[in-house]
XYZ file of C-alpha atoms in Angstrom:
592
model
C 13.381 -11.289 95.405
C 15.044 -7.870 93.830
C 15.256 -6.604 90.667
C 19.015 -7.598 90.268
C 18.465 -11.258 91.089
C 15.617 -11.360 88.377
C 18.237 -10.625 85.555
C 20.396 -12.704 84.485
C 23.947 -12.206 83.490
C 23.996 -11.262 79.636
C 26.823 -13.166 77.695
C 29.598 -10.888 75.583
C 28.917 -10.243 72.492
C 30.381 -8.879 69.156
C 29.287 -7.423 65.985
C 30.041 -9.187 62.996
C 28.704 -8.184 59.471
C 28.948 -11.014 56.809
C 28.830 -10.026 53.155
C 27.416 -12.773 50.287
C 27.287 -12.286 46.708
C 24.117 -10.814 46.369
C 23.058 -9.219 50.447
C 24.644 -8.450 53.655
C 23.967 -9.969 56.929
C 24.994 -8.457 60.757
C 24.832 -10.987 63.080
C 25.386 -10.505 67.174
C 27.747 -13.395 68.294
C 28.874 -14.334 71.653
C 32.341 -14.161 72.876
C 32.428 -18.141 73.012
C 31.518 -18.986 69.767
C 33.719 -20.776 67.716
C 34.014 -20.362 63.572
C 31.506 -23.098 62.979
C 28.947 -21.035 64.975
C 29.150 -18.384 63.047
C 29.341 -19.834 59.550
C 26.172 -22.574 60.495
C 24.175 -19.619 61.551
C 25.277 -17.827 58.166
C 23.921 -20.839 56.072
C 20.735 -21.077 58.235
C 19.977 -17.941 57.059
C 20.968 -18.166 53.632
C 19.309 -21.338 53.329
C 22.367 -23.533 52.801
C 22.885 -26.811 52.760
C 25.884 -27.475 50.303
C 28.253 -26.366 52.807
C 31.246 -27.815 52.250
C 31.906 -25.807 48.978
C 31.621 -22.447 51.229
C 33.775 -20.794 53.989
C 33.991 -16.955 55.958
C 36.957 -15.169 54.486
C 38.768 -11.766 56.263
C 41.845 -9.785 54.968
C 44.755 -10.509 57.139
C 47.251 -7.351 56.092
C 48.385 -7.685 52.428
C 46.914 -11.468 51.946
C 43.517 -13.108 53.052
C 42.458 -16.271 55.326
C 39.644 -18.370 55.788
C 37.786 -18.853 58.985
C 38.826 -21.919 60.951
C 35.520 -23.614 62.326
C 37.193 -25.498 65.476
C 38.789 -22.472 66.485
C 36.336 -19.705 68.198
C 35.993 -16.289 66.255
C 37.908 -14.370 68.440
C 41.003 -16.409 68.866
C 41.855 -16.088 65.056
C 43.736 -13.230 63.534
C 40.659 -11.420 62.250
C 40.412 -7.843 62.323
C 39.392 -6.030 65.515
C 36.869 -4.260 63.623
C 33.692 -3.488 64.787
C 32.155 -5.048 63.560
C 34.201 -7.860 62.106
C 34.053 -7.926 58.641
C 33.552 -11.520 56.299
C 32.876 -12.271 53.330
C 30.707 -15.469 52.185
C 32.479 -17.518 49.383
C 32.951 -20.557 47.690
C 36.552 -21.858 48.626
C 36.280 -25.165 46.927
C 34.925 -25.773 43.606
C 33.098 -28.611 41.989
C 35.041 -30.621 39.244
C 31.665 -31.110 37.461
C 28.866 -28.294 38.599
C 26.171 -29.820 36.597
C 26.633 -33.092 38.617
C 27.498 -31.758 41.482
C 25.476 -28.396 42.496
C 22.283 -29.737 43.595
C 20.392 -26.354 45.606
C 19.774 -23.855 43.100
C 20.642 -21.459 46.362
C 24.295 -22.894 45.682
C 24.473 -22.810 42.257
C 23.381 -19.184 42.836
C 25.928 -18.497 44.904
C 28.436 -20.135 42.083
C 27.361 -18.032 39.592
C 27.722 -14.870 41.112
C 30.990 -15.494 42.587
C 32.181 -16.658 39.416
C 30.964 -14.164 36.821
C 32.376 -11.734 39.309
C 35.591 -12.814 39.032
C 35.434 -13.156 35.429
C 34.767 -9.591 35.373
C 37.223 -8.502 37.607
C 39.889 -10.477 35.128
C 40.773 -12.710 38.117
C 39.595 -15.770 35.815
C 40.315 -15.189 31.470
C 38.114 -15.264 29.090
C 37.905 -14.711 25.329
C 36.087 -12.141 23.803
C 33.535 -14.853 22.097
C 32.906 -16.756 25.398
C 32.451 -13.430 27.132
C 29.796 -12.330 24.756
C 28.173 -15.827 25.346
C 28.396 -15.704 29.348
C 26.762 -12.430 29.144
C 23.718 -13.464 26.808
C 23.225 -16.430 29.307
C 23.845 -13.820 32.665
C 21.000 -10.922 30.797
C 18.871 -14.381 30.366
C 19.529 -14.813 34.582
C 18.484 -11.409 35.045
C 15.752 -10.108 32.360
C 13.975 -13.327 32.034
C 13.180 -14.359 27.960
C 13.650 -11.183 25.069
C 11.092 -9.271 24.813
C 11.790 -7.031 21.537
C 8.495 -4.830 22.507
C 10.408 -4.094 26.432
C 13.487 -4.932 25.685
C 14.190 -1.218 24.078
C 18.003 -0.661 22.195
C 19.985 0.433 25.572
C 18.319 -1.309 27.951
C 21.962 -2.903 29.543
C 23.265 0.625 29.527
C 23.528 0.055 33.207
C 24.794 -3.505 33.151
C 28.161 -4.884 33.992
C 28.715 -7.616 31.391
C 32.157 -7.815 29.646
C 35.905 -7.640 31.085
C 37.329 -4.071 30.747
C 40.299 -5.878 28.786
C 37.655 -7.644 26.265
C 35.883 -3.967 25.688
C 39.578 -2.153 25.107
C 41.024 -5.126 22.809
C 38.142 -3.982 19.815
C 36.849 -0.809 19.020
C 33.544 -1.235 19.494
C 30.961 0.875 20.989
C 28.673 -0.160 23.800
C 25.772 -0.410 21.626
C 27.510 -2.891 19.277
C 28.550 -5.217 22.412
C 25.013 -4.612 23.260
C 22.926 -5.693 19.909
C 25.750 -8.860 20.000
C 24.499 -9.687 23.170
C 21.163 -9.215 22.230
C 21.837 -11.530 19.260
C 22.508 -14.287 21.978
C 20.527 -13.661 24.032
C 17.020 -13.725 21.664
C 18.343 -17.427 21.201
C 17.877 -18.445 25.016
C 13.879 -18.044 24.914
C 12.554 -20.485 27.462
C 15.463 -20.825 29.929
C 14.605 -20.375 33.176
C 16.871 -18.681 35.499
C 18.435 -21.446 37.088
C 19.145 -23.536 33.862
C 20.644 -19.677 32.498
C 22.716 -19.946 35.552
C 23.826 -23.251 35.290
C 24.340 -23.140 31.755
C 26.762 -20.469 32.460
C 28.717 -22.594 35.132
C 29.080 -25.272 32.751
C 30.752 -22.776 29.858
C 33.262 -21.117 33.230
C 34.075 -24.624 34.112
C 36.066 -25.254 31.149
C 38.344 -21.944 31.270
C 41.623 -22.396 31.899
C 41.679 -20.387 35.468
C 38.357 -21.863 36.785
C 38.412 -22.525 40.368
C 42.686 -21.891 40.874
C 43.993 -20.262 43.991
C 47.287 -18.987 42.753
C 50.302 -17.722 45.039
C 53.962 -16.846 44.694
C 56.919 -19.125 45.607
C 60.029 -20.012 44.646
C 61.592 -23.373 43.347
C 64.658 -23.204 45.046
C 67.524 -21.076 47.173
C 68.495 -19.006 43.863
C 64.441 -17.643 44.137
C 63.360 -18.515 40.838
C 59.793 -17.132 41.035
C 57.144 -19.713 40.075
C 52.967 -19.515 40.709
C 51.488 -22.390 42.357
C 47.913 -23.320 42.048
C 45.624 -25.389 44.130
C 41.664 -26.489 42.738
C 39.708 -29.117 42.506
C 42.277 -31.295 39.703
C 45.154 -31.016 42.240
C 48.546 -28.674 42.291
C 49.705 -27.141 39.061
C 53.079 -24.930 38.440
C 52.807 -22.052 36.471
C 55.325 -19.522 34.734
C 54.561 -15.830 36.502
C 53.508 -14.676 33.458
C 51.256 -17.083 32.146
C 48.306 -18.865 34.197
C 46.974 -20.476 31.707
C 49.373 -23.341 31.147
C 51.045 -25.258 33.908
C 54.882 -26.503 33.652
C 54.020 -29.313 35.948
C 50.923 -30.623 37.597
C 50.558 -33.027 40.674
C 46.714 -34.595 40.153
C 45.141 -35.312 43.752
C 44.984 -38.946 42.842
C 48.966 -39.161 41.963
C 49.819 -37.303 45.697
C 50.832 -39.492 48.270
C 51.755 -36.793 51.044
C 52.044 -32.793 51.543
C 53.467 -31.083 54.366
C 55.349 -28.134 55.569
C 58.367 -27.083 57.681
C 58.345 -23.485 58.772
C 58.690 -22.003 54.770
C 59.625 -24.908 52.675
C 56.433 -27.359 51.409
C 57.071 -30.400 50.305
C 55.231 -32.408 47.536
C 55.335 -36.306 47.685
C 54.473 -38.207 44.716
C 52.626 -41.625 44.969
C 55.486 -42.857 42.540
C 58.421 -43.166 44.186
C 59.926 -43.185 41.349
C 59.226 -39.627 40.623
C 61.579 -36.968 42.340
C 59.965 -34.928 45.401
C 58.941 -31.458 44.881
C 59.970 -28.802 46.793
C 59.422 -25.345 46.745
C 59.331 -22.020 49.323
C 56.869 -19.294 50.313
C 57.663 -16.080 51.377
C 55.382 -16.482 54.659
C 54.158 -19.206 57.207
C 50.848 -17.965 56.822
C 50.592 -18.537 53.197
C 51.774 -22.035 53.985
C 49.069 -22.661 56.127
C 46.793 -21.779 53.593
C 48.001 -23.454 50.687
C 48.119 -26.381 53.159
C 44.401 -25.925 54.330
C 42.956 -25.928 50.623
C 45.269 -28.745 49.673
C 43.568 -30.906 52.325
C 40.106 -29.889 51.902
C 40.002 -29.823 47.852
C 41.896 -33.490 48.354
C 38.955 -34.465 50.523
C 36.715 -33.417 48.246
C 38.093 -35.217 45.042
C 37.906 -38.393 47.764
C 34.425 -37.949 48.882
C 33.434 -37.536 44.873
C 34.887 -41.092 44.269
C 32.773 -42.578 46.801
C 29.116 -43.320 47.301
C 27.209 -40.328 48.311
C 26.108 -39.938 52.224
C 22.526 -40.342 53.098
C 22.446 -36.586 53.561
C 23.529 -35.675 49.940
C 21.536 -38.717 48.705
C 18.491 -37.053 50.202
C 19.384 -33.683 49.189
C 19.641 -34.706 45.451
C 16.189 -36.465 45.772
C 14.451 -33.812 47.129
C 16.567 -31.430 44.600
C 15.344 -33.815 41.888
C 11.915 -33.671 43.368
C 12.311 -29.794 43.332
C 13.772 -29.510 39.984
C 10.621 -31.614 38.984
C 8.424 -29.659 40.524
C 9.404 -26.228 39.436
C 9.728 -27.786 35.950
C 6.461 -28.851 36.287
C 5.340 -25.555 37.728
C 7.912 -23.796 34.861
C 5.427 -26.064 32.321
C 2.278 -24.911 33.704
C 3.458 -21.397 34.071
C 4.574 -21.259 30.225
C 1.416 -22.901 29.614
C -0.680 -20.169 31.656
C 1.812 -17.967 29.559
C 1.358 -19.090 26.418
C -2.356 -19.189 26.958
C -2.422 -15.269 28.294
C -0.065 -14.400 25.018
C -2.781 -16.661 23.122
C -5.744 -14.711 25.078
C -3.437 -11.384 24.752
C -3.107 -12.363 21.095
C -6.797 -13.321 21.177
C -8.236 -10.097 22.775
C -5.565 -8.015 20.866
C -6.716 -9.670 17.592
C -10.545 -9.087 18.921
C -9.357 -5.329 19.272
C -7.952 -5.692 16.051
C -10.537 -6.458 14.373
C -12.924 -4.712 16.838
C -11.218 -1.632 15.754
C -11.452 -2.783 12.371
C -14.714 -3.184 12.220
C -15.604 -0.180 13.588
C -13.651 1.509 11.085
C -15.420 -0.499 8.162
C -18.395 0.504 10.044
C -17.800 3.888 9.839
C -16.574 3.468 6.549
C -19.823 1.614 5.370
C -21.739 4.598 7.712
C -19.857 6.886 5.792
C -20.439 4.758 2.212
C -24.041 4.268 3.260
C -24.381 8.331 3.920
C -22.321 8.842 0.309
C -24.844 6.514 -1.090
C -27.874 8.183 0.446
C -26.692 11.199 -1.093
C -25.768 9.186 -4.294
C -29.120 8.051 -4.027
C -30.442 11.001 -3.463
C -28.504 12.641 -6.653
C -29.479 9.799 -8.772
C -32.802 10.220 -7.786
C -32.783 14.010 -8.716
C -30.956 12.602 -11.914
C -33.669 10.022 -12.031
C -36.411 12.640 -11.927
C -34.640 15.400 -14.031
C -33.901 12.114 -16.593
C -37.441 11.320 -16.302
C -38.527 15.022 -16.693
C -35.834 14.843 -19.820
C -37.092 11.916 -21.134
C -40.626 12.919 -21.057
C -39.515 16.087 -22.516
C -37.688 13.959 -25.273
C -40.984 12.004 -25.717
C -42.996 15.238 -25.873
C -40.577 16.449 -28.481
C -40.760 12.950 -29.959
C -44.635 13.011 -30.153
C -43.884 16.860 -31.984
C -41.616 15.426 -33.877
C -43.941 12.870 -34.689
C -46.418 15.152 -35.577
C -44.356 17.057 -37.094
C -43.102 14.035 -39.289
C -47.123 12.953 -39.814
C -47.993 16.767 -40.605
C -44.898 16.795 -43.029
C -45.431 13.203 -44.650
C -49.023 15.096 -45.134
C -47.797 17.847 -46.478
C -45.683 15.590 -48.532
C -48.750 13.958 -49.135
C -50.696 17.453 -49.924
C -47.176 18.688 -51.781
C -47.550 15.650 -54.037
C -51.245 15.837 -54.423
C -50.640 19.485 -55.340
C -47.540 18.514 -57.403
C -49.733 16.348 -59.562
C -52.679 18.973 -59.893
C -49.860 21.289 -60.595
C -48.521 19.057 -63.466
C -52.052 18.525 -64.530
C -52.352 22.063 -64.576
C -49.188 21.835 -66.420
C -49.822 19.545 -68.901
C -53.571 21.341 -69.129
C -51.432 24.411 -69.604
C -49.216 22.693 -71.732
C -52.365 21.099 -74.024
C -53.956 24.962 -73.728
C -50.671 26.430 -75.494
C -50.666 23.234 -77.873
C -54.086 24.473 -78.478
C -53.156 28.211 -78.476
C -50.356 27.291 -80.533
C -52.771 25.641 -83.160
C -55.634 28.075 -82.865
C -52.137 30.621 -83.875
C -51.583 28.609 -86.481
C -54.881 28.459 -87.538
C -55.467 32.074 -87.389
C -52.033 32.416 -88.819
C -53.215 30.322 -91.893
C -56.408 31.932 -91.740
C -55.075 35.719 -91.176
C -53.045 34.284 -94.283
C -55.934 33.011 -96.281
C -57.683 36.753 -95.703
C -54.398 38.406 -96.362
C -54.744 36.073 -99.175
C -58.081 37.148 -100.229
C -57.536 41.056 -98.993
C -54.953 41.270 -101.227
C -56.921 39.363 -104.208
C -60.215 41.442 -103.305
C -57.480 44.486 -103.568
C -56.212 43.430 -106.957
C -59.648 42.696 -108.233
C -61.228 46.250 -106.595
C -57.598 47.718 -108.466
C -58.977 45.787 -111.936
C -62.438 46.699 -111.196
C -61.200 50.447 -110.773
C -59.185 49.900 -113.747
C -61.707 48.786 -115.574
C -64.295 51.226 -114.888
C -62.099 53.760 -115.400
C -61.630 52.817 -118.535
C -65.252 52.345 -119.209
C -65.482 55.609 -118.126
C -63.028 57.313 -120.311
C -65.039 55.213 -123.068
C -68.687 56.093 -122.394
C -67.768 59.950 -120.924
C -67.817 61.259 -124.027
C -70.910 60.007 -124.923
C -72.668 61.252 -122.114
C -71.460 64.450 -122.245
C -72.252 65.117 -125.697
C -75.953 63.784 -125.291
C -76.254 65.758 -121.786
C -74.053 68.907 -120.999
C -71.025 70.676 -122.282
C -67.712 69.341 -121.150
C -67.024 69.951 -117.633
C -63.331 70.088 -116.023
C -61.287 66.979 -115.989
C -62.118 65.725 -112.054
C -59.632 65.283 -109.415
C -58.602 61.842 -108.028
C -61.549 61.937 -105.140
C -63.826 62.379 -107.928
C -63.045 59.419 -109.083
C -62.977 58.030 -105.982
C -66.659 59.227 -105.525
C -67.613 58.260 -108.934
C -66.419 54.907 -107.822
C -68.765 55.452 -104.825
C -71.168 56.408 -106.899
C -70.291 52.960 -108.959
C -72.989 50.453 -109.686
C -74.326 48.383 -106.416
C -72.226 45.537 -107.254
C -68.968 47.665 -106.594
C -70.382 48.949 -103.722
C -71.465 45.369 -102.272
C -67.542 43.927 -102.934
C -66.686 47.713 -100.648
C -68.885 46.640 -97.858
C -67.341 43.074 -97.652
C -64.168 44.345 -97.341
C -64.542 46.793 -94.617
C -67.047 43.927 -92.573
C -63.423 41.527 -93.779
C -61.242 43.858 -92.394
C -63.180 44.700 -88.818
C -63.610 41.030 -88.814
C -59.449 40.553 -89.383
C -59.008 43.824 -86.693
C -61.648 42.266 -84.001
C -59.923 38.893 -84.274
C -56.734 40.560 -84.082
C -58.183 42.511 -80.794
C -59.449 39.047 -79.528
C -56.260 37.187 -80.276
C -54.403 39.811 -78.490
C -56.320 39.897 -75.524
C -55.955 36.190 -75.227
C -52.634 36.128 -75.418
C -52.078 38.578 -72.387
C -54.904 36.229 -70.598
C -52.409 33.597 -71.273
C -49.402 35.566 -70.815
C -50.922 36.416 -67.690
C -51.515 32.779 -66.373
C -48.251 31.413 -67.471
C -46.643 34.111 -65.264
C -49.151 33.009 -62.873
C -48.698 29.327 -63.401
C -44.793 29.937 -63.083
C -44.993 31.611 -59.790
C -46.847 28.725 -58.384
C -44.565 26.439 -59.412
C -41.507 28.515 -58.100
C -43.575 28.466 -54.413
C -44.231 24.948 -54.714
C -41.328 23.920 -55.518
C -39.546 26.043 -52.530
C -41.938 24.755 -50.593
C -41.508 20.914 -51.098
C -37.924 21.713 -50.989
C -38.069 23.300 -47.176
C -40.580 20.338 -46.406
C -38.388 17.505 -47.456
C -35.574 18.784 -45.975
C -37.149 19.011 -42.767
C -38.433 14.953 -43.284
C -34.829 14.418 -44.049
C -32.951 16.498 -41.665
C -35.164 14.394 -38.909
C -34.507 11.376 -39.998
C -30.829 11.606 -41.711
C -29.471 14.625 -39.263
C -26.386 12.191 -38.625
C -25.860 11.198 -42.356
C -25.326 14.617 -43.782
C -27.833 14.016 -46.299
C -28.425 16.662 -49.184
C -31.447 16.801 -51.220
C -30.998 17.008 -54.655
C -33.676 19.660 -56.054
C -37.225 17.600 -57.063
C -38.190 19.864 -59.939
C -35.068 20.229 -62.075
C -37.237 18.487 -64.981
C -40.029 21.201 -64.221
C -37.260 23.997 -65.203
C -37.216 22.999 -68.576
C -40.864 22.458 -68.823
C -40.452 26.434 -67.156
C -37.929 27.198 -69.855
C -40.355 25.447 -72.840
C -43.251 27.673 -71.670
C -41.351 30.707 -71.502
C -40.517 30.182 -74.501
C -43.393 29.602 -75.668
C -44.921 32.851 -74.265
C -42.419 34.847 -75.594
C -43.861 33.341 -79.018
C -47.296 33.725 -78.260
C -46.131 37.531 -77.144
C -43.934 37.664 -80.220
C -46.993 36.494 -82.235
């Protein structure tokens, strides 16, 4: 057998490359294959089951066209690219998504398809539900706000609003971006697909949901009109405003469409009702208009009936998914919650970890300020203890001090009362000086007294014997011896010497009277300066003992009324005028 028997003939092929929403496939096809082919192999891959909402679009010159499925590939005016281009869309849409969409896969696809034509201003939207389909589309994406990753300028980079909605305000991006973010904080817990379908269900409601609009005209004068085919049936719109119909023609009020070369023709179920007729500028358009009127009207059909086994079993086993990834959803918030709770946990541990080793090296460092506090205090403690058995040291002094100066009080007292005994010994010795003066006084008198008698009576006796003298001279002289001389004044004196013994005796007694009056005189005198010579004495002692009890009872007071101020009055004012009596009494003696 050769080599070219053992191949076999390889089949024709061509290159196509299909784009979805979100990837893009290339897929090797054979010559033979028809539209269906292709697009069951697409949804294999995708993972599609919902296919009836889906076809293969291509660009046909200035308009577009959907890939026939009984028709092979090749056959149909697609380009002769290589390879051939297509584009994976939805080209019927559900009256009802939430009811409707059953693989998350298609609702995926939904989404995408129609937030990009939101974006692109194919389908309008106010500024407030734009904000809103955002914060649910960042939900899709980013998952639930995190303020601690989710940084200011984090959807820099995201496409979220229309270009129209951004130019009608002035607003910078960050404002659009912190309303957003408003939103968006409010969608916690949303999973992806609920974001998604949440987002379907706001789209659903806008006015240009799900309409395939193209230009035709009403009638041979070409009054330009907009029809548009979805899901609710065949609406006429003004060309400059797709928002509001002029007429619509529900599915259920249809009873026929068809075509003839460029007119289309519109029969109502009520015959009553006048037929509506209106052109297009090419067959092709026609076709298509024609196409998506039959399968959107086959569509609103199948949604009034009872669902086929297949869609009953893919609901059940979407229910049975949807309860199992809620489940899974529960248990993974769960496991999420618990892993914030342990992150919280073990944070709060680190926390407090941290915290504790801070009030740990606070208390190391209070401990180590208290050691040295101790330490201080104990220094303090010893120097107060040396202080305070310093103090009691000088307390014992002062103690002593206080017994040694009560003593001396005691000794200044015991000498204050010898002194005034001395005193008032002194005191009774010059009473009895001062009488023994007197005394001597009267007596010095009494022998003044008598010296001056014993004068007048020696002056009589003189007298008289001189006269007895001048008598008896004569006498004598005659008997005896011729008259002698008359005699001087001694002579008489000596003749009164020579006078009888009883003149002589009263001579005698007055000299022995008179050294008698001069020795008393002598002793008197030297007694007084004796006395003179104490009282100075006497007053000297007193002046030091008074000084000194002074100095020692200020001391006694100064320890014990330091605070008080107190001032001693002087304790021997009365002895001054005892002082001043004496004095003056010695300057009587001494005058005496």
């Amino acid at each position: 057998m050769s080599i070219l028997g053992l191949k076999k003939k390889q089949p024709k092929t061509f290159k196509v490359k299909v784009i979805t929403m979100d990837a893009e496939m290339e897929f090797s096809c054979e010559v033979k294959w028809k539209g269906k082919d292709l697009f069951d192999l697409v949804c294999r891959t995708v993972g599609l089951r919902e296919t009836w909402f889906f076809g293969l679009r291509y660009t046909v010159k200035d308009t577009y066209a959907w890939l026939k499925q009984e028709k092979r590939v090749l056959d149909q005016e697609v380009p002769k690219d290589s390879p051939i281009t297509f584009h994976f869309l939805a080209k019927f849409f559900p009256e009802k998504v939430e009811e409707e969409l059953v693989q998350e896969i298609t609702q995926h696809l939904f989404f995408l398809q129609v937030k990009k034509q939101i974006l692109d201003e194919e389908i309008f939207c106010s500024p407030e539900a734009s904000v809103l389909l955002a914060s649910y589309a960042v939900q899709a994406k980013y998952g639930d706000y995190d303020p601690n990753f989710h940084k200011p300028g984090f959807l820099a980079q995201d496409e979220l609003l229309p270009k129209r909605v951004l130019m009608q305000y002035q607003m910078t991006a960050d404002m659009w971006e912190e309303k957003i973010t408003a939103w968006y904080a409010e969608h916690r817990g949303i999973a992806r697909d609920e974001a998604e379908m949440e987002y379907l269900k706001i789209a659903q409601d806008l006015e240009m949901y799900g309409v395939s609009y193209f230009a035709i005209t009403q009638n041979k004068r070409d009054t330009d009109l907009l029809l548009g085919v979805d899901a609710q049936g065949l609406h006429i719109y003004n060309p400059n405003s797709k928002l509001n119909p002029n007429k619509s023609f529900p599915w259920s009020g249809i009873r026929n469409i068809s075509y003839s070369e460029k007119e289309f023709t519109i029969k109502p179920l009520d015959k009553k009702k006048d037929v509506f007729k209106f052109y297009s500028s090419q067959l092709r358009v026609n076709k298509l208009i024609l196409q998506l009127c039959i399968g959107n009207h086959d569509l609103f059909m199948r949604r009034r009936k009872v669902d086929s086994i297949e869609v009953q079993q893919m609901k059940a086993q979407a229910k049975e998914e949807k309860a199992r990834k809620k489940m899974e959803r529960q248990i993974l918030a769960r496991e999420k919650q618990m892993r914030e709770e342990a992150e919280r946990a073990k944070e709060e541990m680190e926390r407090r970890l941290f915290q504790l080793q801070d009030e740990a090296r606070l208390a190391n460092d209070a401990l180590l300020r208290s050691e040295e506090t101790a330490d201080l205090l104990a220094e303090k403690a010893q120097i107060a203890e040396e202080e305070a058995k310093l103090l009691a040291h000088k307390a014992a002094e002062a103690e002593q001090d206080r017994q040694r100066l009560e003593v001396t009080a005691m000794k200044t007292k015991e000498e204050k009362r010898l002194m005034e005994q001395k005193m008032r010994e002194a005191e009774q010795l010059a009473v009895k000086l001062v009488e023994q003066s007197e005394r001597r006084l009267k007596e010095a008198d009494h022998l003044k007294q008598d010296l001056t008698e014993a004068k007048d009576a020696e002056r009589r006796a003189k007298q008289k014997l001189l006269e007895i003298t001048k008598t008896t001279y004569p006498l004598i002289a005659a008997y005896s011896a011729p008259p002698a001389p008359p005699a001087p004044p001694e002579a008489a004196d000596l003749a009164y010497d020579s006078a009888p013994s009883r003149l002589d005796f009263k001579d005698s007694d007055m000299k022995r009277l008179s050294m008698e009056i001069e020795r008393e005189r002598l002793e008197y005198m030297e007694k007084s300066k004796h006395l003179q010579d104490q009282l100075k004495e006497l007053k000297t002692e007193i002046e030091s003992l008074k000084l000194e009890e002074q100095q020692q009872q200020a001391g006694v007071y100064s320890l014990r009324n330091e605070a008080r101020g107190y001032v001693q009055e002087p304790a021997y004012a009365p002895h001054s005028n005892r002082n001043s009596a004496y004095m003056s009494q010695r300057a009587y003696f001494e005058e005496v």
